[in-house]
GROMACS .gro file of C-alpha atoms in nm:
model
  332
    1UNK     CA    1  12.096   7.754   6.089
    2UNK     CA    2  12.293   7.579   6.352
    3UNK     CA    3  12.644   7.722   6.449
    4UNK     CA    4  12.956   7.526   6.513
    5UNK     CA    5  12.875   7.183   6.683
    6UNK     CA    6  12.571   7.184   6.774
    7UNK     CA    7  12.326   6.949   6.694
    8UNK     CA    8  12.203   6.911   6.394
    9UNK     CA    9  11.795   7.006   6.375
   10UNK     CA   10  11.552   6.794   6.344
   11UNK     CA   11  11.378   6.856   6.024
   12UNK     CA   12  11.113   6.645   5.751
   13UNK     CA   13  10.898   6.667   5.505
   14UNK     CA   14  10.604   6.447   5.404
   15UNK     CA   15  10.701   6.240   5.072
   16UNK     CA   16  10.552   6.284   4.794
   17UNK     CA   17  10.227   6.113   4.675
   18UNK     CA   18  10.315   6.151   4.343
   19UNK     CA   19  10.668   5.999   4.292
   20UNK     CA   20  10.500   5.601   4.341
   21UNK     CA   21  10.256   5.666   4.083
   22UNK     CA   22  10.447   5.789   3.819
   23UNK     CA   23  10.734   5.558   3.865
   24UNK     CA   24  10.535   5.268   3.771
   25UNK     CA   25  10.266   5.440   3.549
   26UNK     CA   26  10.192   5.311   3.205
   27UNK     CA   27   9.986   5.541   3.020
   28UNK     CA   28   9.671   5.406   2.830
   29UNK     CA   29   9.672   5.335   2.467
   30UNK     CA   30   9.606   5.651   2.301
   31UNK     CA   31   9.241   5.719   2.198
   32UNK     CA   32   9.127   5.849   1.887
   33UNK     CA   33   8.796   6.041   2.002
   34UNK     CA   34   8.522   6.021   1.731
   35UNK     CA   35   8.389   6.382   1.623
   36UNK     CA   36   8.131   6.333   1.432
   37UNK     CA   37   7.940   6.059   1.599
   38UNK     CA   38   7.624   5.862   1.452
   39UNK     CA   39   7.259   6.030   1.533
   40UNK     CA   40   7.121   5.941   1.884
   41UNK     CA   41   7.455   5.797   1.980
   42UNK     CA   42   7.763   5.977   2.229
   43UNK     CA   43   8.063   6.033   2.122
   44UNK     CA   44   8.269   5.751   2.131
   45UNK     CA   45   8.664   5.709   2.204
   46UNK     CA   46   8.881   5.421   1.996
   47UNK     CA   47   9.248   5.342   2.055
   48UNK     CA   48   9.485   5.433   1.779
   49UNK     CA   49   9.852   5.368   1.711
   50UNK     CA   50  10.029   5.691   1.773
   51UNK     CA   51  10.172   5.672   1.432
   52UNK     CA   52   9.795   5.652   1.288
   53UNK     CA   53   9.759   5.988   1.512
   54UNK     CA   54  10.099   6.116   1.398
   55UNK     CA   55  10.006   6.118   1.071
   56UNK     CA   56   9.647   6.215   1.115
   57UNK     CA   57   9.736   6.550   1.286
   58UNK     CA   58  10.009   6.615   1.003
   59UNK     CA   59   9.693   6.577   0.734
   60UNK     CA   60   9.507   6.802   0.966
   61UNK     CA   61   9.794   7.060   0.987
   62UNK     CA   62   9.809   7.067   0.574
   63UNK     CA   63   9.453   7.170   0.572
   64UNK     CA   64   9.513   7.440   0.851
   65UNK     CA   65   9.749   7.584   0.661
   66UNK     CA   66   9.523   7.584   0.330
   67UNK     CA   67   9.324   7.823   0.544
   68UNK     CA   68   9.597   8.075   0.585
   69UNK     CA   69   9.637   8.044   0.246
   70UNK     CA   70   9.293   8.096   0.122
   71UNK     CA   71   9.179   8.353   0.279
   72UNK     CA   72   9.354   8.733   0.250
   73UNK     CA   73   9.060   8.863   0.484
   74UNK     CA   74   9.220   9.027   0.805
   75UNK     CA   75   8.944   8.923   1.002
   76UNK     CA   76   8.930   8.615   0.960
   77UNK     CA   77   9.306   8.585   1.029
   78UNK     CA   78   9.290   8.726   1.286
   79UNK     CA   79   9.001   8.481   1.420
   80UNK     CA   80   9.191   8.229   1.320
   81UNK     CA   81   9.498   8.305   1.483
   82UNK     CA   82   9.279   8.364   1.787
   83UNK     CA   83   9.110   7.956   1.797
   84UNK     CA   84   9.469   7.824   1.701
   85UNK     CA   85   9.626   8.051   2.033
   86UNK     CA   86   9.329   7.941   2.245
   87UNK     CA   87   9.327   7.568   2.096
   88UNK     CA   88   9.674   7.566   2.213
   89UNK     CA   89   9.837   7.448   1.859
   90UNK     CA   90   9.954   7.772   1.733
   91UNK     CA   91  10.326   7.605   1.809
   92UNK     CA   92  10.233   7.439   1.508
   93UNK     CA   93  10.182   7.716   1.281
   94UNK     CA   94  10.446   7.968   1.398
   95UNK     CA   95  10.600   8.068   1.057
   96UNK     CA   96  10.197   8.081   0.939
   97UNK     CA   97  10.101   8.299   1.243
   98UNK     CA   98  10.410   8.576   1.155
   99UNK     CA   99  10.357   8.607   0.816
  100UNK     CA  100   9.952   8.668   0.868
  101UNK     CA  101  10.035   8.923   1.206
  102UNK     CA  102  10.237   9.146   0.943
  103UNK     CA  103   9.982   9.131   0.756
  104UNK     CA  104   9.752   9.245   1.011
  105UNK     CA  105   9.976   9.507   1.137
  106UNK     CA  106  10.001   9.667   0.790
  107UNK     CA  107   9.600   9.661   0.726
  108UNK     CA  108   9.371   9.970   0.772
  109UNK     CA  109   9.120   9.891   1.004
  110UNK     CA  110   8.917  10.171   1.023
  111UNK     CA  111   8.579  10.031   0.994
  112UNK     CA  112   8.628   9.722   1.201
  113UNK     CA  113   8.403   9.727   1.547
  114UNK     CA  114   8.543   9.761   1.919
  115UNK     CA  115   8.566   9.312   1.929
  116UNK     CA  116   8.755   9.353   1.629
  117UNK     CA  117   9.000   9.661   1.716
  118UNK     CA  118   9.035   9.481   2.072
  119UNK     CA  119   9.113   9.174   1.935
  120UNK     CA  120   9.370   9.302   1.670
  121UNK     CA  121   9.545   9.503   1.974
  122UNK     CA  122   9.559   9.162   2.145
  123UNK     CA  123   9.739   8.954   1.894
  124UNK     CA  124   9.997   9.221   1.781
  125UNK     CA  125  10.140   9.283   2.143
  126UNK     CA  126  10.146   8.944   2.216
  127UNK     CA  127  10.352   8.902   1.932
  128UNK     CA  128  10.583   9.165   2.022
  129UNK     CA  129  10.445   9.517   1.819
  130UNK     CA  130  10.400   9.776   2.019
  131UNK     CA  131  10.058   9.913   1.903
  132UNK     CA  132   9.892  10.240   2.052
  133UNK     CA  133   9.626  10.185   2.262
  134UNK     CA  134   9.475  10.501   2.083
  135UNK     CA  135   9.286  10.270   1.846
  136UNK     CA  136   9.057  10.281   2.132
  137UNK     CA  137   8.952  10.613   2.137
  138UNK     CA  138   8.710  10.621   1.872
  139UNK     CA  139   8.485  10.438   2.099
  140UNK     CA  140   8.505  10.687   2.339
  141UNK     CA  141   8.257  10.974   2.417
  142UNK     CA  142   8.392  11.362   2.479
  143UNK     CA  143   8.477  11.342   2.807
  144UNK     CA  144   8.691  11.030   2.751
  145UNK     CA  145   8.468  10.789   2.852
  146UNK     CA  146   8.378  10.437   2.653
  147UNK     CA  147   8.028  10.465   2.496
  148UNK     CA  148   7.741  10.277   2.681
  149UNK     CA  149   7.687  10.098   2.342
  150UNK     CA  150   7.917   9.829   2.405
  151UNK     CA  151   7.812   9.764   2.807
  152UNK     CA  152   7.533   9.549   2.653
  153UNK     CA  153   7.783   9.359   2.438
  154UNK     CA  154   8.002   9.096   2.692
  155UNK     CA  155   8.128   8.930   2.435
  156UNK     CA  156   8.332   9.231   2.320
  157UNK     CA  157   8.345   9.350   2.639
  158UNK     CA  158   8.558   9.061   2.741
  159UNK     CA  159   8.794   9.088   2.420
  160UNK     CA  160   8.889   9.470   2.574
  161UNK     CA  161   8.954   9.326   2.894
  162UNK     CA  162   9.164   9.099   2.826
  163UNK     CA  163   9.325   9.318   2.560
  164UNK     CA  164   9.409   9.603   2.770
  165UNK     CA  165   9.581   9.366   3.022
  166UNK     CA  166   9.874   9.399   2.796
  167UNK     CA  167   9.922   9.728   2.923
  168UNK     CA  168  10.288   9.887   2.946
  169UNK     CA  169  10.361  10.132   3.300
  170UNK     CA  170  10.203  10.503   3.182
  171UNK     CA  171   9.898  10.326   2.976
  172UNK     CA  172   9.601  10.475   3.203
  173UNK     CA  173   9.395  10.479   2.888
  174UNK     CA  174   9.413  10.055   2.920
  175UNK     CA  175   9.370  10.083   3.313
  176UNK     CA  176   9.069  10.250   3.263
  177UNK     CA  177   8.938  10.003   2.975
  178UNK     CA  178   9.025   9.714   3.234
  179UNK     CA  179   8.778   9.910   3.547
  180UNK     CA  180   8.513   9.997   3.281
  181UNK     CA  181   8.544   9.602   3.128
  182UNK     CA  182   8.541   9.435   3.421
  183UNK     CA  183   8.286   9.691   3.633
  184UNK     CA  184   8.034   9.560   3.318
  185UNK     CA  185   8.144   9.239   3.300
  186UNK     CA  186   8.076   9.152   3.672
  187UNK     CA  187   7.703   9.366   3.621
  188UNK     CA  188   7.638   9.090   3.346
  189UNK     CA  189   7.807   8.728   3.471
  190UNK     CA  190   7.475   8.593   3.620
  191UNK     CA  191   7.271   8.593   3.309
  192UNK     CA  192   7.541   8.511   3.001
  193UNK     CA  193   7.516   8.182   2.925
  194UNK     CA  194   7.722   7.879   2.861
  195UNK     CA  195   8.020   7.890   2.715
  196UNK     CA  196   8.043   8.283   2.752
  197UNK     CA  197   7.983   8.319   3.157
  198UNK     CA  198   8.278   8.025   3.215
  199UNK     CA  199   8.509   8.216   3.018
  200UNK     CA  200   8.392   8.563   3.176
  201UNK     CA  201   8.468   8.365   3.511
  202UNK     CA  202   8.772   8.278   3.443
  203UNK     CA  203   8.881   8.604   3.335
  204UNK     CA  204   8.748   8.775   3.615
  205UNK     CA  205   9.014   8.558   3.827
  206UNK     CA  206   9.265   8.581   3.614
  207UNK     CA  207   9.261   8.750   3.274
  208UNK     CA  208   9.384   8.567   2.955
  209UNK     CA  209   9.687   8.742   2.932
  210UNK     CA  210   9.827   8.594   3.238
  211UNK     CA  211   9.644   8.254   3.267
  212UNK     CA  212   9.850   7.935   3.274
  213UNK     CA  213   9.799   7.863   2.865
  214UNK     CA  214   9.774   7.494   2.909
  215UNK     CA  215   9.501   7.524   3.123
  216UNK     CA  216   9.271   7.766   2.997
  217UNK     CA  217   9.361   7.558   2.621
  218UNK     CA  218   9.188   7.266   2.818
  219UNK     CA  219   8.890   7.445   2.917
  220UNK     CA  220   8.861   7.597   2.608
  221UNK     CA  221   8.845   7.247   2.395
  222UNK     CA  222   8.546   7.142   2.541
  223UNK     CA  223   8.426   7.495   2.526
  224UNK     CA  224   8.472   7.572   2.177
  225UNK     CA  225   8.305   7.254   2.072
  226UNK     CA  226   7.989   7.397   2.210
  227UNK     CA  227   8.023   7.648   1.986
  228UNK     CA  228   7.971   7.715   1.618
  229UNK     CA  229   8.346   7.580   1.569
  230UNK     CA  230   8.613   7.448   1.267
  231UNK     CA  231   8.567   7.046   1.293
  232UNK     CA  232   8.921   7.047   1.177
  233UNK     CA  233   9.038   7.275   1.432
  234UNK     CA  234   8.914   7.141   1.732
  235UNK     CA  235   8.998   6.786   1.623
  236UNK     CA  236   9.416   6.867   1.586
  237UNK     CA  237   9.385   7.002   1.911
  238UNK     CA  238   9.266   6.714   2.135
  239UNK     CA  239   9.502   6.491   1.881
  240UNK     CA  240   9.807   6.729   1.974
  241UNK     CA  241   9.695   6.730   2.351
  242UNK     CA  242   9.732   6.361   2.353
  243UNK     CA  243  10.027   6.328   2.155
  244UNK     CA  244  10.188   6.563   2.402
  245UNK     CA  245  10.089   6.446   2.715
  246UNK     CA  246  10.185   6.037   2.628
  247UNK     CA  247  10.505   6.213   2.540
  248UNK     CA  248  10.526   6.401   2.891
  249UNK     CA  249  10.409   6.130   3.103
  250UNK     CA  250  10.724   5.945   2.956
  251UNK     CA  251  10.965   6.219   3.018
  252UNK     CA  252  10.851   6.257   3.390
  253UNK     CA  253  10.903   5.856   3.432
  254UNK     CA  254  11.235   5.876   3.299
  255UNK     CA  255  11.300   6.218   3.568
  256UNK     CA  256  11.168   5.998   3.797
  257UNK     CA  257  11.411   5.686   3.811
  258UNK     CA  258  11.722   5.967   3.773
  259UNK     CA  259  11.565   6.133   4.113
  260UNK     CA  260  11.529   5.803   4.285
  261UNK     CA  261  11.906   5.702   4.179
  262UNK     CA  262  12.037   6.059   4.301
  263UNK     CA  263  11.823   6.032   4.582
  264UNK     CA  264  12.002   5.721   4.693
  265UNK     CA  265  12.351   5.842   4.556
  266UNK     CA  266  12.338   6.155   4.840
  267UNK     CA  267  12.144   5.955   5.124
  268UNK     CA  268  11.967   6.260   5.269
  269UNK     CA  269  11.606   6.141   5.390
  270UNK     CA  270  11.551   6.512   5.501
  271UNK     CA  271  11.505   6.634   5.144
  272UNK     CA  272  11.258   6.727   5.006
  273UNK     CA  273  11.072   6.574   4.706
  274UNK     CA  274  10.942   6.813   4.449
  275UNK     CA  275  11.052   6.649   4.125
  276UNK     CA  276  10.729   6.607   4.022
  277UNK     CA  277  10.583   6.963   4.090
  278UNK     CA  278  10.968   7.092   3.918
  279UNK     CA  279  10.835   6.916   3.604
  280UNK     CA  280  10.527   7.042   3.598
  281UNK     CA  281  10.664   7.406   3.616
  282UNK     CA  282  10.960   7.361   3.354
  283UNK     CA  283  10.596   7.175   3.136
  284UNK     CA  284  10.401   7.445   3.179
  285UNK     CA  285  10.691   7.702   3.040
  286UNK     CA  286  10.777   7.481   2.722
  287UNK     CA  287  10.517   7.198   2.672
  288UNK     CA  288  10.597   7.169   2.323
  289UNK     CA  289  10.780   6.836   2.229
  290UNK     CA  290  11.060   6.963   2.112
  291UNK     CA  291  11.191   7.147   2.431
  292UNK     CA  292  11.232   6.772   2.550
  293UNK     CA  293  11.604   6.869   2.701
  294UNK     CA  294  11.513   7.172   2.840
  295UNK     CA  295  11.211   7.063   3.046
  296UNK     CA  296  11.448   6.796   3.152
  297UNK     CA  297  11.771   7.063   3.254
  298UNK     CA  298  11.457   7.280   3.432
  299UNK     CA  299  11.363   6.967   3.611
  300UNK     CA  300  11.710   6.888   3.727
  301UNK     CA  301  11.846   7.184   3.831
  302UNK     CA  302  11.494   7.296   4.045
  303UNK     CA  303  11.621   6.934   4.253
  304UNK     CA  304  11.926   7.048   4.277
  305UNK     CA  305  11.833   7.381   4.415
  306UNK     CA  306  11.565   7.238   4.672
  307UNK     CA  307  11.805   6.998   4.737
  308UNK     CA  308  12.080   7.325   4.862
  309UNK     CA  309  11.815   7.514   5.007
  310UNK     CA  310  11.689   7.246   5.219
  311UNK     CA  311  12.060   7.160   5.348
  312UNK     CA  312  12.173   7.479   5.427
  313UNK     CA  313  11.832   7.627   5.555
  314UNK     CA  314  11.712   7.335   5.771
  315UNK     CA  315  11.968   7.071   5.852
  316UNK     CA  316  12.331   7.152   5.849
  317UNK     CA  317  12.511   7.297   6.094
  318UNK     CA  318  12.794   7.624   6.020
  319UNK     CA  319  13.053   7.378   5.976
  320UNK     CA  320  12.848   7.136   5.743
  321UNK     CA  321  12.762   7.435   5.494
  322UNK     CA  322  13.143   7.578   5.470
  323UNK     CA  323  13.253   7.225   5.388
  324UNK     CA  324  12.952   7.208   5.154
  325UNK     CA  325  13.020   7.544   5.018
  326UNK     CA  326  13.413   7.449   4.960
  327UNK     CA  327  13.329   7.129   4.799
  328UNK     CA  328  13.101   7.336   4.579
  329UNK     CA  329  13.373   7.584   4.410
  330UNK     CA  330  13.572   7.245   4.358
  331UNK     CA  331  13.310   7.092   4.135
  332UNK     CA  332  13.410   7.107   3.780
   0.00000   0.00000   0.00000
């Protein structure tokens, strides 16, 4: 920072190559992507109102919830729970999703396998129980290792990985289930095959855990149709996707035109434009439709706080930032 008069410093960013774009984007009509195309032919996309998709995910959500109803086997709530987390709709299902992890915390589950324990572990501490991690231990030999039955099994080796990355400090148990998971894991990537080794891959990176959830949701989409999957599952999810993103793309316009008016209210070419990567962060934290406002107040006040930072660290001088700084603890 500059002191007294001297001059101020030359100091600029590049603008943004985003800000253009979205100000004058218009998103497509929404498509309506065909599941269950005709024989011989690909999978087609046609545009739908987004009432007609409105009201197609809210039939799809009914029979969802017929599943939770249907059903009083703990493993297959707790897969289910699992495809809806992963899908990225469980936000539709949250009074669903508590009642059936109760549920699951209450079962016995003695004679469930390692995948099964590990997954169970999974979806109570993200939910907020604090389960042992000595639900492990029946897998282990005497001397406190895992057995070597489950090194040829990457599909459950994966579930304890990512499982015991919910670790609390003083939980070496789940440090060493993360070296033995991932010391196997790594042995095995080059021959599992598609979708397994992508998700593997990814974990390997960056476990589950601690992924960015809207991101590994879209991977996972095209993933879990590969696999023996619920049609009616898979087919909410791309409809919510799409629902949510026209919905964001309109929001971020809107952010947009208020940046370029304060932009021109404060006349400061030197600052810098991150509007577009601030709404992407405050997205990524509530993405859900109904946390409209507060993506919006995250948006704002990230601007606002670039817009500080880049004043006092690279452009005014001593003077400017007491005047700055007075003005400040004036504003009501």
């Amino acid at each position: 920072m500059a002191s007294g008069n001297a001059a101020t410093p030359a100091f600029s960013y590049e603008p943004s190559p985003w800000i253009d774009f979205f100000a004058g984007y218009e998103p497509p009509p929404l498509q309506y992507l065909l599941l269950r195309p005709t024989q011989g032919q690909p999978k087609r996309c046609q545009n739908k109102s987004k009432q007609w998709m409105t009201l197609r995910a809210k039939k799809l959500k009914e029979d969802i919830c017929m599943l939770f109803k249907s059903s009083n086997d703990k493993v297959v709530k707790m897969s289910l729970v699992d495809k809806l987390q992963h899908l990225g709709i469980d936000h539709l299902f949250e009074d669903q999703i508590d009642t059936a992890m109760w549920q699951i915390l209450k079962s016995e589950f003695s004679n469930y396998n390692l995948y099964e324990v590990a997954l169970r572990f999974r979806l109570l501490r993200e939910h907020g129980y604090c389960v042992s991690p000595d639900v492990f231990n029946r897998f282990k030999s005497e001397d406190g290792s895992f057995i070597n039955d489950i090194t040829n099994e990457p599909r459950t080796l994966l579930c304890l990985y990512n499982a015991s990355h919910l670790l609390f400090h003083g939980e070496p148990a789940l440090e060493e289930a993360i070296a033995f998971a991932r010391h196997h894991l790594e042995s095995c990537n080059g021959s599992l095959k598609t979708p397994l080794a992508q998700q593997v891959q990814r974990a390997l990176q960056i476990p589950m855990p601690r992924t960015n959830k809207r991101v590994e949701m879209l991977h996972y989409i095209l993933e879990y149709e590969q696999e023996e999957h619920n049609p009616i599952l898979l087919e909410l999810a791309k409809l919510d996707f799409n629902l949510q993103q026209n919905v964001h793309l309109k929001e971020l316009k809107a952010i947009i035109r208020w940046w370029k008016h304060f932009l021109g209210y404060i006349e400061l070419s030197f600052i810098r434009d991150r509007v577009v990567e601030g709404y992407t962060w405050a997205s990524v934290l509530y993405y859900d439709t109904k946390f409209e406002l507060t993506r919006s107040m995250i948006t704002k006040m990230i601007v606002l706080i670039t817009t500080l930072d880049d004043i006092y660290d690279n452009h005014a001088t001593l003077e400017d930032s007491w005047k700055l700084h007075e003005a400040i603890q004036r504003w009501d």
